[in-house]
Amino acid sequence: MSPLSGKNILLGVTGGIAAYKSAEVVRLLSAANASVRVVMTRSAKSFVGPLTFQALTGYPVYSDLLDVDEEAAMGHIQLARWADCLAVAPATADFIAKMRAGLADDLLSTLCLAAEVPILIAPAMNRAMWSNPATLENIRVLAERGIHQLGPATGLQACGENGYGRMIEADAIYQAIQSLLSRKGSLQGLSVLVSAGPTREPIDPVRYISNRSSGKMGYELARAASEAGARVSLVSGPVSLPKPNLDAIVEVQTAAEMYSAVMERARTSDIYIGAAAVADYAPIDADIQKIKKNDPSLMLSLERTPDILASVAAMNPGPFTVGFAAETESLENNAKKKLESKNLDMIVANQVGGREGGFESDQNALTVLWKDGQVRFELAPKKQLAHKLVELIAERLQYSRNPRNE
Ligand code: CTP
């Protein structure tokens, strides 16, 4: 059976002369029993007629974000969810710039923003446009965001010039999609539990103690683990992030609630990643009524919350346990102490409170430590770091189960 059998592939076609080659991509994918739907930009239709793609896929071509009939057949969000992968071929310089800017002014660019599946682009343009710093910068940013880039190839161009910018051949695009979708993830068959975000400890019905955690790192880790083939459950404190497509998401508020939700699931998990910024102290007996400002000063009595990470690490048998250490000073030393005192398999240390990275930021720099090793991941987008971290966790887990393999 073809590895593409039963897979749903969304093919975006933008306005370049190479658009005629996309018909062959569709033919190859369909012959491998994939289900293909095509989305064309308005300018793509100047190069190839939608009927070509309709005949090859057996479905009407989508092109208009605000078309009532198209939305009724399958709305754009539904279309994004339907796909196992989104490939844009050809991807013009203009479309690449739009993707980098995150614009959503037509159906295809909207889908690129809404899709939570792997995205591939096959750039196609004149060689000067390709080597322009603006395009190269756009491409670099997209690569950092995890967009897969196919080509371009070099050779004679439609404009008569010679150089880089030709779209790679249909067969190479087909092969790339096949290898991406048939990739066996490093966490295939494993179950991963991730905690993320802050907790809120109520003082009275309107006030609480919390921290600046945005939850971004934990959410990216949950996504990366899922993309690596794991069944992922996420226990999340209050955050304002879109919900990823996972096996389970449990929303909690307090450290005590997070403790219960994590402990309930940890025993049946292979890996626990404690990325949440759990409050260490919570007010003893929150007031039932709003506290009035009658007194010139106010004392709050706090008590320690349960240490979720240490409790999971103490389970026997228990999951491979990965903790985080948010530190403002002595990063490595403090992280090492936490690794030992909480008996963790791995700890991820990050500096907080500085100018770069940390809480609320989209990027971070991490030092990862385990019993007899460590590695440094320099400042990079959290999405990229999450993938690296997941690969490292998979490697260390494998080693801890079978130490002679290293
Ligand atoms: N953690 C936890 N439960 C708590 C407190 C922290 O599970 N009640 C976890 C966090 O999810 C993180 C790790 O412990 O993975 C370290 O959190 P951090 O705040 O850096 O350290 P603490 O252990 O709280 O120690 P300190 O605040 O003294 O640095």
Coordinates of N, CA and C and ligand atoms in Angstrom, one line a residue, residues 195 272 274-280 305-309 323-327 338 342, ligand 1:
S195 N 2.6 19.7 30.9 CA 1.9 20.8 31.6 C 2.4 22.1 31.1
Y272 N 6.7 12.7 30.9 CA 6.0 13.9 31.4 C 7.0 15.1 31.3
G274 N 7.2 18.8 32.4 CA 6.6 19.9 33.3 C 7.0 21.2 32.9
A275 N 6.3 21.8 31.9 CA 6.7 23.2 31.4 C 5.9 24.3 32.1
A276 N 5.0 23.9 32.9 CA 4.1 24.9 33.6 C 4.9 25.7 34.6
A277 N 4.5 27.0 34.8 CA 5.1 27.8 35.8 C 4.1 27.7 37.0
V278 N 4.3 26.7 37.8 CA 3.3 26.5 38.9 C 3.6 27.4 40.0
A279 N 2.6 28.0 40.6 CA 2.8 28.9 41.8 C 3.4 28.0 42.9
D280 N 4.4 28.5 43.6 CA 5.0 27.8 44.7 C 4.2 27.9 46.0
T305 N 2.5 25.0 47.7 CA 1.6 24.1 46.9 C 2.4 22.8 46.7
P306 N 1.7 21.7 46.3 CA 2.4 20.5 46.1 C 3.4 20.6 44.9
D307 N 4.5 20.0 45.0 CA 5.5 20.1 43.9 C 5.1 18.9 42.9
I308 N 4.5 19.3 41.8 CA 3.9 18.3 40.9 C 5.1 17.5 40.2
L309 N 6.1 18.3 39.8 CA 7.2 17.6 39.1 C 7.9 16.6 40.0
G323 N 11.9 18.3 33.6 CA 11.4 19.5 34.3 C 12.0 20.8 33.7
F324 N 11.5 21.9 34.1 CA 12.1 23.2 33.6 C 12.6 23.9 34.8
A325 N 13.6 24.7 34.6 CA 14.1 25.6 35.7 C 14.1 27.0 35.1
A326 N 13.3 27.8 35.7 CA 13.3 29.3 35.3 C 14.1 30.0 36.3
E327 N 15.2 30.5 35.9 CA 16.2 31.1 36.8 C 16.5 32.6 36.4
K338 N 18.2 21.3 41.0 CA 16.8 20.8 40.8 C 16.8 19.5 40.2
K342 N 15.1 16.8 42.7 CA 13.7 16.3 42.3 C 13.8 15.0 41.6
Ligands
CTP1 N1 7.0 22.8 39.6 C1 6.0 21.9 39.9 N2 5.2 22.2 41.0 C2 5.4 23.3 41.8 C3 6.5 24.1 41.4 C4 7.3 23.9 40.3 O1 5.8 20.9 39.2 N3 4.7 23.5 42.8 C5 7.9 22.4 38.4 C6 7.8 23.4 37.2 O2 6.8 22.9 36.3 C7 9.2 23.2 36.6 C8 10.0 22.9 37.8 O3 9.2 22.5 38.8 O4 9.2 22.2 35.7 C9 10.9 24.0 38.3 O5 10.1 25.2 38.6 P1 10.8 26.5 39.1 O6 9.8 27.5 39.4 O7 12.0 26.8 38.2 O8 11.5 25.9 40.5 P2 11.0 25.6 41.9 O9 11.1 24.1 42.0 O10 9.6 26.1 42.1 O11 12.1 26.2 42.8 P3 12.4 27.8 43.0 O12 11.1 28.6 42.7 O13 12.8 27.9 44.4 O14 13.5 28.2 42.0

